[in-house]
PDB file of C-alpha atoms and ligand atoms in Angstrom:
ATOM      1  CA  MET A   1       1.003   5.757 -22.340  1.00 49.00           C
ATOM      2  CA  THR A   2       4.741   5.573 -22.860  1.00 60.00           C
ATOM      3  CA  SER A   3       6.095   3.857 -25.980  1.00 72.00           C
ATOM      4  CA  HIS A   4       9.554   3.661 -24.467  1.00 91.00           C
ATOM      5  CA  VAL A   5      10.847   0.101 -23.811  1.00 97.00           C
ATOM      6  CA  ARG A   6      11.967   0.220 -20.170  1.00 97.00           C
ATOM      7  CA  THR A   7      11.736  -3.444 -19.153  1.00 98.00           C
ATOM      8  CA  ALA A   8      13.565  -6.543 -20.370  1.00 98.00           C
ATOM      9  CA  ILE A   9      12.286  -9.982 -19.349  1.00 98.00           C
ATOM     10  CA  PHE A  10      14.573 -13.017 -19.440  1.00 98.00           C
ATOM     11  CA  PRO A  11      12.622 -16.286 -19.143  1.00 98.00           C
ATOM     12  CA  VAL A  12      15.176 -18.772 -17.790  1.00 98.00           C
ATOM     13  CA  ALA A  13      13.046 -21.307 -15.925  1.00 97.00           C
ATOM     14  CA  GLY A  14      12.785 -23.984 -18.652  1.00 95.00           C
ATOM     15  CA  LEU A  15      13.946 -27.588 -18.369  1.00 92.00           C
ATOM     16  CA  GLY A  16      16.348 -27.544 -21.311  1.00 91.00           C
ATOM     17  CA  THR A  17      15.479 -31.105 -22.323  1.00 92.00           C
ATOM     18  CA  ARG A  18      17.084 -30.802 -25.785  1.00 90.00           C
ATOM     19  CA  PHE A  19      20.455 -30.379 -24.144  1.00 90.00           C
ATOM     20  CA  LEU A  20      20.332 -33.193 -21.582  1.00 91.00           C
ATOM     21  CA  PRO A  21      22.425 -34.499 -19.919  1.00 93.00           C
ATOM     22  CA  ALA A  22      24.401 -31.203 -19.937  1.00 91.00           C
ATOM     23  CA  THR A  23      21.405 -29.403 -18.425  1.00 92.00           C
ATOM     24  CA  LYS A  24      20.685 -31.924 -15.673  1.00 92.00           C
ATOM     25  CA  ALA A  25      22.598 -29.931 -13.053  1.00 93.00           C
ATOM     26  CA  THR A  26      23.719 -26.877 -15.050  1.00 95.00           C
ATOM     27  CA  PRO A  27      21.077 -24.442 -16.298  1.00 96.00           C
ATOM     28  CA  LYS A  28      21.061 -24.227 -20.109  1.00 96.00           C
ATOM     29  CA  GLU A  29      21.395 -20.450 -19.827  1.00 97.00           C
ATOM     30  CA  LEU A  30      24.778 -20.889 -18.111  1.00 98.00           C
ATOM     31  CA  LEU A  31      26.295 -23.104 -20.789  1.00 97.00           C
ATOM     32  CA  PRO A  32      29.251 -21.174 -22.187  1.00 97.00           C
ATOM     33  CA  VAL A  33      29.986 -20.163 -25.745  1.00 97.00           C
ATOM     34  CA  LEU A  34      33.770 -20.065 -25.433  1.00 95.00           C
ATOM     35  CA  ASP A  35      34.167 -18.564 -21.940  1.00 93.00           C
ATOM     36  CA  THR A  36      30.920 -16.610 -21.624  1.00 96.00           C
ATOM     37  CA  PRO A  37      27.575 -18.084 -20.505  1.00 97.00           C
ATOM     38  CA  LEU A  38      24.600 -17.617 -22.821  1.00 98.00           C
ATOM     39  CA  ILE A  39      22.735 -15.450 -20.305  1.00 98.00           C
ATOM     40  CA  GLN A  40      25.598 -12.927 -20.330  1.00 98.00           C
ATOM     41  CA  TYR A  41      25.280 -12.288 -24.080  1.00 98.00           C
ATOM     42  CA  ALA A  42      21.566 -11.563 -23.591  1.00 98.00           C
ATOM     43  CA  ILE A  43      22.193  -9.247 -20.629  1.00 98.00           C
ATOM     44  CA  ASP A  44      24.834  -7.313 -22.564  1.00 97.00           C
ATOM     45  CA  GLU A  45      22.433  -7.007 -25.509  1.00 98.00           C
ATOM     46  CA  ALA A  46      19.648  -5.647 -23.266  1.00 98.00           C
ATOM     47  CA  ARG A  47      22.026  -3.236 -21.567  1.00 96.00           C
ATOM     48  CA  ASP A  48      23.235  -1.911 -24.927  1.00 96.00           C
ATOM     49  CA  ALA A  49      19.586  -1.394 -25.865  1.00 97.00           C
ATOM     50  CA  GLY A  50      19.184   0.903 -22.848  1.00 96.00           C
ATOM     51  CA  VAL A  51      16.514  -0.892 -20.807  1.00 97.00           C
ATOM     52  CA  GLU A  52      16.056   0.253 -17.199  1.00 97.00           C
ATOM     53  CA  ARG A  53      14.824  -2.873 -15.433  1.00 98.00           C
ATOM     54  CA  MET A  54      15.810  -6.490 -16.007  1.00 98.00           C
ATOM     55  CA  ILE A  55      13.462  -9.206 -14.787  1.00 98.00           C
ATOM     56  CA  PHE A  56      14.727 -12.777 -14.649  1.00 98.00           C
ATOM     57  CA  VAL A  57      12.028 -15.430 -14.474  1.00 98.00           C
ATOM     58  CA  SER A  58      13.919 -18.335 -12.966  1.00 98.00           C
ATOM     59  CA  HIS A  59      13.310 -21.578 -11.096  1.00 97.00           C
ATOM     60  CA  PRO A  60      14.321 -22.456  -7.498  1.00 96.00           C
ATOM     61  CA  ALA A  61      16.597 -25.234  -8.830  1.00 94.00           C
ATOM     62  CA  LYS A  62      18.442 -22.733 -11.051  1.00 96.00           C
ATOM     63  CA  GLN A  63      19.965 -20.496  -8.383  1.00 95.00           C
ATOM     64  CA  ALA A  64      23.318 -20.604 -10.158  1.00 96.00           C
ATOM     65  CA  ILE A  65      21.857 -18.151 -12.685  1.00 97.00           C
ATOM     66  CA  GLU A  66      21.453 -15.504  -9.981  1.00 96.00           C
ATOM     67  CA  ARG A  67      24.983 -16.190  -8.741  1.00 96.00           C
ATOM     68  CA  HIS A  68      26.334 -15.612 -12.229  1.00 97.00           C
ATOM     69  CA  VAL A  69      24.227 -12.548 -13.010  1.00 96.00           C
ATOM     70  CA  MET A  70      24.853 -10.573  -9.808  1.00 96.00           C
ATOM     71  CA  ASP A  71      28.113  -8.983  -8.761  1.00 94.00           C
ATOM     72  CA  ASP A  72      30.303 -11.110  -6.463  1.00 95.00           C
ATOM     73  CA  ALA A  73      32.365  -8.647  -4.407  1.00 94.00           C
ATOM     74  CA  ARG A  74      34.102 -11.407  -2.453  1.00 95.00           C
ATOM     75  CA  LEU A  75      35.359 -13.147  -5.601  1.00 96.00           C
ATOM     76  CA  ARG A  76      36.559  -9.806  -6.985  1.00 96.00           C
ATOM     77  CA  ALA A  77      38.391  -9.060  -3.713  1.00 97.00           C
ATOM     78  CA  THR A  78      40.100 -12.469  -3.843  1.00 97.00           C
ATOM     79  CA  LEU A  79      41.164 -11.915  -7.453  1.00 97.00           C
ATOM     80  CA  THR A  80      42.458  -8.436  -6.632  1.00 97.00           C
ATOM     81  CA  ALA A  81      44.428  -9.750  -3.636  1.00 97.00           C
ATOM     82  CA  ARG A  82      46.056 -12.278  -5.978  1.00 97.00           C
ATOM     83  CA  GLY A  83      47.092  -9.587  -8.456  1.00 97.00           C
ATOM     84  CA  LYS A  84      44.354 -10.404 -10.973  1.00 97.00           C
ATOM     85  CA  GLU A  85      42.858  -6.914 -11.072  1.00 96.00           C
ATOM     86  CA  ASP A  86      42.107  -7.161 -14.813  1.00 96.00           C
ATOM     87  CA  LEU A  87      39.950 -10.207 -14.279  1.00 96.00           C
ATOM     88  CA  ALA A  88      38.207  -8.588 -11.292  1.00 97.00           C
ATOM     89  CA  GLU A  89      37.438  -5.493 -13.384  1.00 96.00           C
ATOM     90  CA  GLU A  90      36.140  -7.563 -16.267  1.00 94.00           C
ATOM     91  CA  LEU A  91      33.766  -9.431 -13.948  1.00 95.00           C
ATOM     92  CA  ALA A  92      32.529  -6.153 -12.443  1.00 94.00           C
ATOM     93  CA  GLU A  93      31.927  -4.683 -15.899  1.00 92.00           C
ATOM     94  CA  HIS A  94      29.516  -7.463 -16.907  1.00 93.00           C
ATOM     95  CA  ALA A  95      27.854  -8.210 -13.567  1.00 96.00           C
ATOM     96  CA  LEU A  96      24.662  -6.559 -12.393  1.00 96.00           C
ATOM     97  CA  CYS A  97      24.899  -4.633  -9.163  1.00 92.00           C
ATOM     98  CA  PRO A  98      21.965  -4.618  -6.684  1.00 86.00           C
ATOM     99  CA  VAL A  99      22.652  -0.934  -5.879  1.00 87.00           C
ATOM    100  CA  GLN A 100      23.219   0.548  -9.338  1.00 90.00           C
ATOM    101  CA  ASP A 101      21.109  -1.751 -11.495  1.00 93.00           C
ATOM    102  CA  ASP A 102      17.383  -2.358 -11.364  1.00 96.00           C
ATOM    103  CA  VAL A 103      17.224  -6.161 -11.245  1.00 97.00           C
ATOM    104  CA  VAL A 104      14.338  -8.410 -10.203  1.00 97.00           C
ATOM    105  CA  PHE A 105      14.294 -12.190  -9.851  1.00 97.00           C
ATOM    106  CA  VAL A 106      10.914 -13.924  -9.823  1.00 98.00           C
ATOM    107  CA  MET A 107      10.335 -17.654  -9.641  1.00 98.00           C
ATOM    108  CA  GLN A 108       8.277 -19.768 -12.002  1.00 98.00           C
ATOM    109  CA  GLU A 109       7.742 -22.753  -9.734  1.00 96.00           C
ATOM    110  CA  GLU A 110       6.696 -25.043 -12.586  1.00 95.00           C
ATOM    111  CA  PRO A 111       7.732 -24.802 -16.238  1.00 94.00           C
ATOM    112  CA  LEU A 112       4.217 -24.179 -17.576  1.00 95.00           C
ATOM    113  CA  GLY A 113       5.439 -22.611 -20.802  1.00 95.00           C
ATOM    114  CA  LEU A 114       7.165 -19.524 -22.145  1.00 96.00           C
ATOM    115  CA  GLY A 115       3.934 -17.506 -22.029  1.00 97.00           C
ATOM    116  CA  HIS A 116       3.435 -18.418 -18.376  1.00 98.00           C
ATOM    117  CA  ALA A 117       7.043 -17.417 -17.629  1.00 98.00           C
ATOM    118  CA  VAL A 118       6.477 -13.964 -19.162  1.00 98.00           C
ATOM    119  CA  LEU A 119       3.242 -13.634 -17.169  1.00 98.00           C
ATOM    120  CA  CYS A 120       5.240 -14.270 -13.968  1.00 98.00           C
ATOM    121  CA  ALA A 121       7.040 -10.938 -14.632  1.00 98.00           C
ATOM    122  CA  ARG A 122       3.801  -8.952 -14.808  1.00 98.00           C
ATOM    123  CA  ASP A 123       3.815  -7.326 -11.353  1.00 98.00           C
ATOM    124  CA  HIS A 124       7.359  -6.043 -11.846  1.00 98.00           C
ATOM    125  CA  ALA A 125       7.164  -4.734 -15.411  1.00 98.00           C
ATOM    126  CA  LEU A 126       7.426  -0.942 -15.787  1.00 97.00           C
ATOM    127  CA  PRO A 127       4.719   0.874 -17.801  1.00 97.00           C
ATOM    128  CA  GLY A 128       4.908   0.667 -21.594  1.00 96.00           C
ATOM    129  CA  PRO A 129       6.027  -2.042 -23.982  1.00 98.00           C
ATOM    130  CA  VAL A 130       8.326  -4.803 -22.697  1.00 98.00           C
ATOM    131  CA  ALA A 131      11.218  -6.638 -24.332  1.00 98.00           C
ATOM    132  CA  VAL A 132      11.564 -10.417 -24.004  1.00 98.00           C
ATOM    133  CA  LEU A 133      14.912 -12.088 -24.700  1.00 98.00           C
ATOM    134  CA  LEU A 134      15.402 -15.860 -24.900  1.00 98.00           C
ATOM    135  CA  PRO A 135      19.051 -16.388 -23.973  1.00 98.00           C
ATOM    136  CA  ASP A 136      19.380 -19.679 -25.855  1.00 97.00           C
ATOM    137  CA  ASP A 137      18.831 -17.765 -29.095  1.00 98.00           C
ATOM    138  CA  LEU A 138      22.244 -16.142 -29.391  1.00 98.00           C
ATOM    139  CA  ILE A 139      22.211 -13.293 -31.913  1.00 98.00           C
ATOM    140  CA  LEU A 140      25.669 -11.953 -32.615  1.00 97.00           C
ATOM    141  CA  GLY A 141      25.998  -8.310 -33.615  1.00 90.00           C
ATOM    142  CA  PRO A 142      26.920  -5.590 -33.597  1.00 92.00           C
ATOM    143  CA  PRO A 143      24.453  -3.983 -33.733  1.00 95.00           C
ATOM    144  CA  GLY A 144      22.545  -5.805 -31.000  1.00 97.00           C
ATOM    145  CA  ALA A 145      19.264  -7.241 -32.258  1.00 98.00           C
ATOM    146  CA  LEU A 146      17.251  -5.671 -29.432  1.00 98.00           C
ATOM    147  CA  SER A 147      18.765  -2.220 -30.068  1.00 97.00           C
ATOM    148  CA  GLU A 148      17.799  -2.503 -33.729  1.00 97.00           C
ATOM    149  CA  MET A 149      14.280  -3.588 -32.838  1.00 98.00           C
ATOM    150  CA  ILE A 150      13.733  -0.792 -30.343  1.00 97.00           C
ATOM    151  CA  ALA A 151      14.999   1.771 -32.878  1.00 96.00           C
ATOM    152  CA  ALA A 152      12.492   0.431 -35.435  1.00 96.00           C
ATOM    153  CA  TYR A 153       9.594   0.004 -32.963  1.00 97.00           C
ATOM    154  CA  ASP A 154       6.566   2.164 -33.755  1.00 93.00           C
ATOM    155  CA  PRO A 155       3.571   1.340 -31.542  1.00 90.00           C
ATOM    156  CA  ASP A 156       1.313   3.514 -33.714  1.00 90.00           C
ATOM    157  CA  SER A 157       1.697   1.031 -36.555  1.00 88.00           C
ATOM    158  CA  ALA A 158       2.134  -2.184 -34.506  1.00 88.00           C
ATOM    159  CA  GLY A 159       2.308  -2.841 -30.768  1.00 94.00           C
ATOM    160  CA  HIS A 160       3.858  -6.304 -31.038  1.00 97.00           C
ATOM    161  CA  MET A 161       7.204  -6.732 -32.778  1.00 98.00           C
ATOM    162  CA  VAL A 162       8.916 -10.112 -33.160  1.00 98.00           C
ATOM    163  CA  ALA A 163      12.414 -10.841 -34.458  1.00 98.00           C
ATOM    164  CA  THR A 164      12.374 -12.866 -37.662  1.00 98.00           C
ATOM    165  CA  MET A 165      14.764 -14.660 -39.943  1.00 97.00           C
ATOM    166  CA  GLU A 166      14.232 -16.288 -43.312  1.00 96.00           C
ATOM    167  CA  VAL A 167      14.394 -20.091 -43.141  1.00 97.00           C
ATOM    168  CA  ALA A 168      14.559 -22.801 -45.805  1.00 97.00           C
ATOM    169  CA  ALA A 169      11.137 -24.130 -46.863  1.00 96.00           C
ATOM    170  CA  GLU A 170      11.814 -27.505 -45.222  1.00 96.00           C
ATOM    171  CA  ASP A 171      12.496 -25.780 -41.881  1.00 95.00           C
ATOM    172  CA  THR A 172       9.160 -23.954 -41.484  1.00 96.00           C
ATOM    173  CA  ARG A 173       7.880 -26.820 -39.330  1.00 94.00           C
ATOM    174  CA  LYS A 174      10.439 -25.940 -36.615  1.00 93.00           C
ATOM    175  CA  TYR A 175       9.269 -22.337 -36.046  1.00 93.00           C
ATOM    176  CA  GLY A 176       6.374 -19.949 -35.655  1.00 92.00           C
ATOM    177  CA  ILE A 177       5.923 -18.513 -39.172  1.00 95.00           C
ATOM    178  CA  LEU A 178       4.556 -15.030 -39.883  1.00 96.00           C
ATOM    179  CA  SER A 179       1.662 -14.407 -42.211  1.00 96.00           C
ATOM    180  CA  VAL A 180       3.185 -11.419 -44.017  1.00 97.00           C
ATOM    181  CA  THR A 181       0.962  -8.874 -45.789  1.00 96.00           C
ATOM    182  CA  GLY A 182       3.546  -6.232 -46.620  1.00 95.00           C
ATOM    183  CA  ARG A 183       7.246  -5.395 -46.406  1.00 94.00           C
ATOM    184  CA  ASP A 184       8.884  -2.123 -45.481  1.00 91.00           C
ATOM    185  CA  GLY A 185      12.663  -2.558 -45.405  1.00 92.00           C
ATOM    186  CA  ARG A 186      13.483  -4.723 -42.393  1.00 96.00           C
ATOM    187  CA  ARG A 187       9.890  -4.497 -41.106  1.00 97.00           C
ATOM    188  CA  LEU A 188       7.434  -7.187 -42.164  1.00 97.00           C
ATOM    189  CA  ILE A 189       3.787  -6.235 -41.708  1.00 97.00           C
ATOM    190  CA  ALA A 190       1.884  -9.304 -40.547  1.00 97.00           C
ATOM    191  CA  ASP A 191      -1.695 -10.280 -39.799  1.00 95.00           C
ATOM    192  CA  GLY A 192      -0.914 -13.386 -37.776  1.00 93.00           C
ATOM    193  CA  MET A 193       1.406 -16.305 -37.324  1.00 91.00           C
ATOM    194  CA  VAL A 194       1.150 -20.051 -37.685  1.00 89.00           C
ATOM    195  CA  GLU A 195       2.887 -22.407 -35.276  1.00 85.00           C
ATOM    196  CA  LYS A 196       5.247 -24.906 -36.976  1.00 89.00           C
ATOM    197  CA  PRO A 197       3.448 -25.269 -40.353  1.00 91.00           C
ATOM    198  CA  SER A 198       4.477 -27.791 -42.995  1.00 94.00           C
ATOM    199  CA  PRO A 199       6.222 -26.191 -46.010  1.00 96.00           C
ATOM    200  CA  THR A 200       3.024 -26.396 -48.051  1.00 95.00           C
ATOM    201  CA  ASP A 201       0.907 -24.700 -45.354  1.00 94.00           C
ATOM    202  CA  ALA A 202       3.487 -22.053 -44.390  1.00 95.00           C
ATOM    203  CA  PRO A 203       2.255 -18.518 -45.213  1.00 95.00           C
ATOM    204  CA  SER A 204       5.880 -17.305 -45.631  1.00 96.00           C
ATOM    205  CA  ARG A 205       9.429 -18.363 -44.761  1.00 97.00           C
ATOM    206  CA  ASP A 206       9.783 -15.642 -42.123  1.00 97.00           C
ATOM    207  CA  ALA A 207      10.364 -17.472 -38.838  1.00 97.00           C
ATOM    208  CA  VAL A 208      10.010 -15.980 -35.353  1.00 97.00           C
ATOM    209  CA  VAL A 209      13.101 -16.173 -33.126  1.00 97.00           C
ATOM    210  CA  GLY A 210      13.749 -15.260 -29.490  1.00 98.00           C
ATOM    211  CA  ARG A 211      13.529 -11.469 -29.311  1.00 98.00           C
ATOM    212  CA  TYR A 212      10.242  -9.642 -28.812  1.00 98.00           C
ATOM    213  CA  VAL A 213       9.034  -6.113 -28.105  1.00 98.00           C
ATOM    214  CA  LEU A 214       5.477  -6.502 -26.863  1.00 98.00           C
ATOM    215  CA  ASP A 215       2.654  -4.130 -26.098  1.00 97.00           C
ATOM    216  CA  HIS A 216       1.908  -4.087 -22.368  1.00 97.00           C
ATOM    217  CA  SER A 217      -1.482  -5.676 -23.066  1.00 97.00           C
ATOM    218  CA  ILE A 218       0.400  -8.966 -23.568  1.00 98.00           C
ATOM    219  CA  PHE A 219       0.098  -9.562 -19.803  1.00 98.00           C
ATOM    220  CA  GLU A 220      -3.699  -9.334 -19.903  1.00 97.00           C
ATOM    221  CA  ALA A 221      -3.739 -11.668 -22.914  1.00 97.00           C
ATOM    222  CA  LEU A 222      -1.486 -14.168 -21.116  1.00 98.00           C
ATOM    223  CA  ALA A 223      -3.582 -14.063 -17.953  1.00 97.00           C
ATOM    224  CA  THR A 224      -6.576 -15.328 -19.933  1.00 96.00           C
ATOM    225  CA  GLN A 225      -4.660 -17.589 -22.314  1.00 94.00           C
ATOM    226  CA  ALA A 226      -5.730 -21.247 -22.395  1.00 93.00           C
ATOM    227  CA  PRO A 227      -2.970 -23.866 -22.578  1.00 91.00           C
ATOM    228  CA  GLY A 228      -1.908 -24.622 -26.152  1.00 87.00           C
ATOM    229  CA  ALA A 229       0.645 -26.989 -27.708  1.00 81.00           C
ATOM    230  CA  GLY A 230       2.143 -29.391 -25.152  1.00 86.00           C
ATOM    231  CA  GLY A 231      -0.365 -28.195 -22.528  1.00 91.00           C
ATOM    232  CA  GLU A 232       1.780 -25.066 -22.039  1.00 93.00           C
ATOM    233  CA  ILE A 233       0.768 -21.397 -21.992  1.00 94.00           C
ATOM    234  CA  GLN A 234       2.272 -20.287 -25.299  1.00 92.00           C
ATOM    235  CA  LEU A 235       3.556 -16.753 -25.837  1.00 94.00           C
ATOM    236  CA  THR A 236       2.860 -16.992 -29.567  1.00 92.00           C
ATOM    237  CA  ASP A 237      -0.846 -17.774 -28.911  1.00 92.00           C
ATOM    238  CA  ALA A 238      -1.194 -14.642 -26.769  1.00 95.00           C
ATOM    239  CA  ILE A 239       0.621 -12.489 -29.351  1.00 95.00           C
ATOM    240  CA  ALA A 240      -1.608 -13.857 -32.116  1.00 93.00           C
ATOM    241  CA  ARG A 241      -4.743 -12.990 -30.130  1.00 93.00           C
ATOM    242  CA  GLY A 242      -3.666  -9.355 -29.881  1.00 94.00           C
ATOM    243  CA  VAL A 243      -2.883  -8.860 -33.574  1.00 95.00           C
ATOM    244  CA  SER A 244      -6.228  -7.348 -34.618  1.00 94.00           C
ATOM    245  CA  ARG A 245      -6.133  -4.876 -31.701  1.00 95.00           C
ATOM    246  CA  VAL A 246      -2.480  -3.801 -31.416  1.00 96.00           C
ATOM    247  CA  GLY A 247      -0.923  -4.999 -34.711  1.00 96.00           C
ATOM    248  CA  LEU A 248       2.106  -7.166 -35.439  1.00 97.00           C
ATOM    249  CA  VAL A 249       5.364  -6.648 -37.319  1.00 98.00           C
ATOM    250  CA  GLY A 250       8.322  -8.891 -37.858  1.00 98.00           C
ATOM    251  CA  PHE A 251      11.786  -7.388 -37.776  1.00 98.00           C
ATOM    252  CA  ARG A 252      14.719  -8.793 -39.719  1.00 98.00           C
ATOM    253  CA  TYR A 253      17.680  -8.119 -37.452  1.00 98.00           C
ATOM    254  CA  SER A 254      21.067  -7.852 -39.123  1.00 96.00           C
ATOM    255  CA  GLY A 255      23.086 -10.135 -36.774  1.00 97.00           C
ATOM    256  CA  ARG A 256      23.655 -13.863 -37.024  1.00 97.00           C
ATOM    257  CA  ARG A 257      21.476 -16.146 -34.897  1.00 98.00           C
ATOM    258  CA  PHE A 258      22.446 -19.472 -33.341  1.00 98.00           C
ATOM    259  CA  ASP A 259      20.030 -21.899 -31.689  1.00 96.00           C
ATOM    260  CA  CYS A 260      22.134 -22.599 -28.613  1.00 96.00           C
ATOM    261  CA  GLY A 261      19.356 -24.717 -27.113  1.00 92.00           C
ATOM    262  CA  SER A 262      20.681 -27.496 -29.358  1.00 90.00           C
ATOM    263  CA  LYS A 263      24.146 -29.012 -29.507  1.00 91.00           C
ATOM    264  CA  VAL A 264      24.603 -28.268 -33.220  1.00 94.00           C
ATOM    265  CA  GLY A 265      23.677 -24.611 -32.740  1.00 95.00           C
ATOM    266  CA  MET A 266      25.961 -24.350 -29.727  1.00 96.00           C
ATOM    267  CA  LEU A 267      28.850 -25.861 -31.689  1.00 96.00           C
ATOM    268  CA  ALA A 268      28.251 -23.474 -34.610  1.00 97.00           C
ATOM    269  CA  ALA A 269      28.241 -20.464 -32.249  1.00 98.00           C
ATOM    270  CA  THR A 270      31.404 -21.671 -30.551  1.00 97.00           C
ATOM    271  CA  LEU A 271      33.221 -22.116 -33.876  1.00 96.00           C
ATOM    272  CA  GLU A 272      32.040 -18.696 -35.068  1.00 96.00           C
ATOM    273  CA  LEU A 273      33.358 -16.907 -31.976  1.00 96.00           C
ATOM    274  CA  ALA A 274      36.519 -19.026 -31.907  1.00 96.00           C
ATOM    275  CA  SER A 275      37.282 -18.042 -35.502  1.00 95.00           C
ATOM    276  CA  HIS A 276      37.777 -14.426 -34.335  1.00 93.00           C
ATOM    277  CA  ASP A 277      39.642 -15.294 -31.133  1.00 94.00           C
ATOM    278  CA  PRO A 278      43.468 -15.128 -31.271  1.00 93.00           C
ATOM    279  CA  ASP A 279      43.689 -17.687 -28.413  1.00 93.00           C
ATOM    280  CA  CYS A 280      41.960 -20.272 -30.608  1.00 94.00           C
ATOM    281  CA  ALA A 281      43.700 -19.487 -33.921  1.00 92.00           C
ATOM    282  CA  ALA A 282      46.543 -22.025 -33.673  1.00 92.00           C
ATOM    283  CA  LEU A 283      44.192 -24.877 -32.743  1.00 93.00           C
ATOM    284  CA  LEU A 284      41.738 -24.047 -35.540  1.00 92.00           C
ATOM    285  CA  ARG A 285      44.583 -23.955 -38.108  1.00 93.00           C
ATOM    286  CA  GLU A 286      45.871 -27.283 -36.809  1.00 93.00           C
ATOM    287  CA  MET A 287      42.384 -28.748 -37.263  1.00 93.00           C
ATOM    288  CA  GLY A 288      42.101 -27.337 -40.787  1.00 92.00           C
ATOM    289  CA  LEU A 289      39.365 -24.873 -39.755  1.00 90.00           C
ATOM    290  CA  SER A 290      39.240 -21.262 -40.831  1.00 86.00           C
ATOM    291  CA  THR A 291      40.163 -18.347 -38.604  1.00 87.00           C
ATOM    292  CA  ASP A 292      40.511 -14.647 -39.219  1.00 87.00           C
ATOM    293  CA  ALA A 293      42.588 -14.048 -36.081  1.00 79.00           C
ATOM    294  CA  PRO A 294      46.168 -12.889 -36.876  1.00 77.00           C
ATOM    295  CA  ARG A 295      49.060 -15.370 -36.579  1.00 73.00           C
ATOM    296  CA  ALA A 296      51.140 -14.996 -33.436  1.00 64.00           C
ATOM    297  CA  ALA A 297      54.331 -12.959 -34.092  1.00 59.00           C
TER     298      ALA A 297
HETATM  299  P1  LIG B   1      12.590 -23.505 -24.725  1.00 97.96           P
HETATM  300  O1  LIG B   1      11.431 -23.482 -25.623  1.00 97.96           O
HETATM  301  O2  LIG B   1      13.931 -23.656 -25.354  1.00 97.96           O
HETATM  302  O3  LIG B   1      12.346 -24.625 -23.613  1.00 97.96           O
HETATM  303  O4  LIG B   1      12.556 -22.174 -23.860  1.00 97.96           O
HETATM  304  P2  LIG B   1      13.345 -25.265 -22.590  1.00 97.96           P
HETATM  305  O5  LIG B   1      12.553 -25.995 -21.578  1.00 97.96           O
HETATM  306  O6  LIG B   1      14.306 -24.267 -22.039  1.00 97.96           O
HETATM  307  O7  LIG B   1      14.236 -26.245 -23.477  1.00 97.96           O
HETATM  308  P3  LIG B   1      13.855 -27.597 -24.243  1.00 97.96           P
HETATM  309  O8  LIG B   1      12.999 -27.204 -25.415  1.00 97.96           O
HETATM  310  O9  LIG B   1      13.169 -28.504 -23.261  1.00 97.96           O
HETATM  311  O10 LIG B   1      15.192 -28.130 -24.654  1.00 97.96           O
HETATM  312  C1  LIG B   1      13.003 -20.919 -24.345  1.00 97.96           C
HETATM  313  C2  LIG B   1      13.309 -20.051 -23.138  1.00 97.96           C
HETATM  314  O11 LIG B   1      12.149 -19.931 -22.314  1.00 97.96           O
HETATM  315  C3  LIG B   1      12.415 -20.372 -20.998  1.00 97.96           C
HETATM  316  C4  LIG B   1      13.652 -21.260 -21.098  1.00 97.96           C
HETATM  317  O12 LIG B   1      14.396 -21.268 -19.879  1.00 97.96           O
HETATM  318  C5  LIG B   1      14.419 -20.638 -22.261  1.00 97.96           C
HETATM  319  O13 LIG B   1      15.266 -19.579 -21.846  1.00 97.96           O
HETATM  320  N1  LIG B   1      11.239 -21.058 -20.434  1.00 97.96           N
HETATM  321  C6  LIG B   1      10.612 -22.041 -21.150  1.00 97.96           C
HETATM  322  C7  LIG B   1      10.770 -20.699 -19.176  1.00 97.96           C
HETATM  323  O14 LIG B   1      11.331 -19.801 -18.529  1.00 97.96           O
HETATM  324  N2  LIG B   1       9.680 -21.361 -18.662  1.00 97.96           N
HETATM  325  C8  LIG B   1       9.043 -22.340 -19.342  1.00 97.96           C
HETATM  326  O15 LIG B   1       8.045 -22.885 -18.793  1.00 97.96           O
HETATM  327  C9  LIG B   1       9.521 -22.678 -20.609  1.00 97.96           C
END
């Protein structure tokens, strides 16, 4: 059995109800932080981590995601003909190419939960552990959170690895919280997790966020997983069931995470990226906001 992470799964079939009405016609994963859609940050992170195959679990009503993700030779040709070669090259650099890249789109016809979305990728996953990236959790590096996780992944000690961050006690009820039994640098040894506990019931303040490296057995666990909270097939339930057999660690990534599934998180991410962008510096200064971009000469 290989321990090499060759597959990245991007579940992008959800309804995005927290961000309505913006997500009524535009997929949440295409909402931009500055000028770049959320899905692009996740793709770039997975690419940097060296995965071979990318599987997008999408929905028939969200075809715009495929149009964004895949190369558009006609658009590039138009840009080039209009003297905008730089823009054409930039698009080509970030797009996935059906010839050079190993890309699969599968449809989740109904949003039956994150766990169900991951299960939809089963027939296309390469052997070995798989990475799962939730694009609405934007984690700004460098280094990329997935690269850090893969470097720290050791299936002999734990087959399931989840990204974690420390949250305030009053926020434990918003996250899956790890039951931590030991700490080893950025790795948190865990014997389970509790879904959205109250501060008094929370076993730790180490919350699970949207990056996972999962033992391949996760697919078998998901296939037999009963619906959980909200009647959905929950990924966390299937991970928890595998803990005694394959083990579980949390990983404290070093980047900064933004919950871009909510308007406050999206605004925070936008301000963070804008504060480093010379194009935004004058506006931010005018608004009394901080920026570290140099003043124009
Ligand atoms: P969320 O838990 O944020 O759900 O999904 P959501 O439906 O997108 O948004 P809200 O909570 O209603 O506002 C996290 C990721 O999992 C995907 C979403 O597209 C998102 O990228 N997902 C969720 C699926 O692919 N299928 C599902 O059934 C549920």
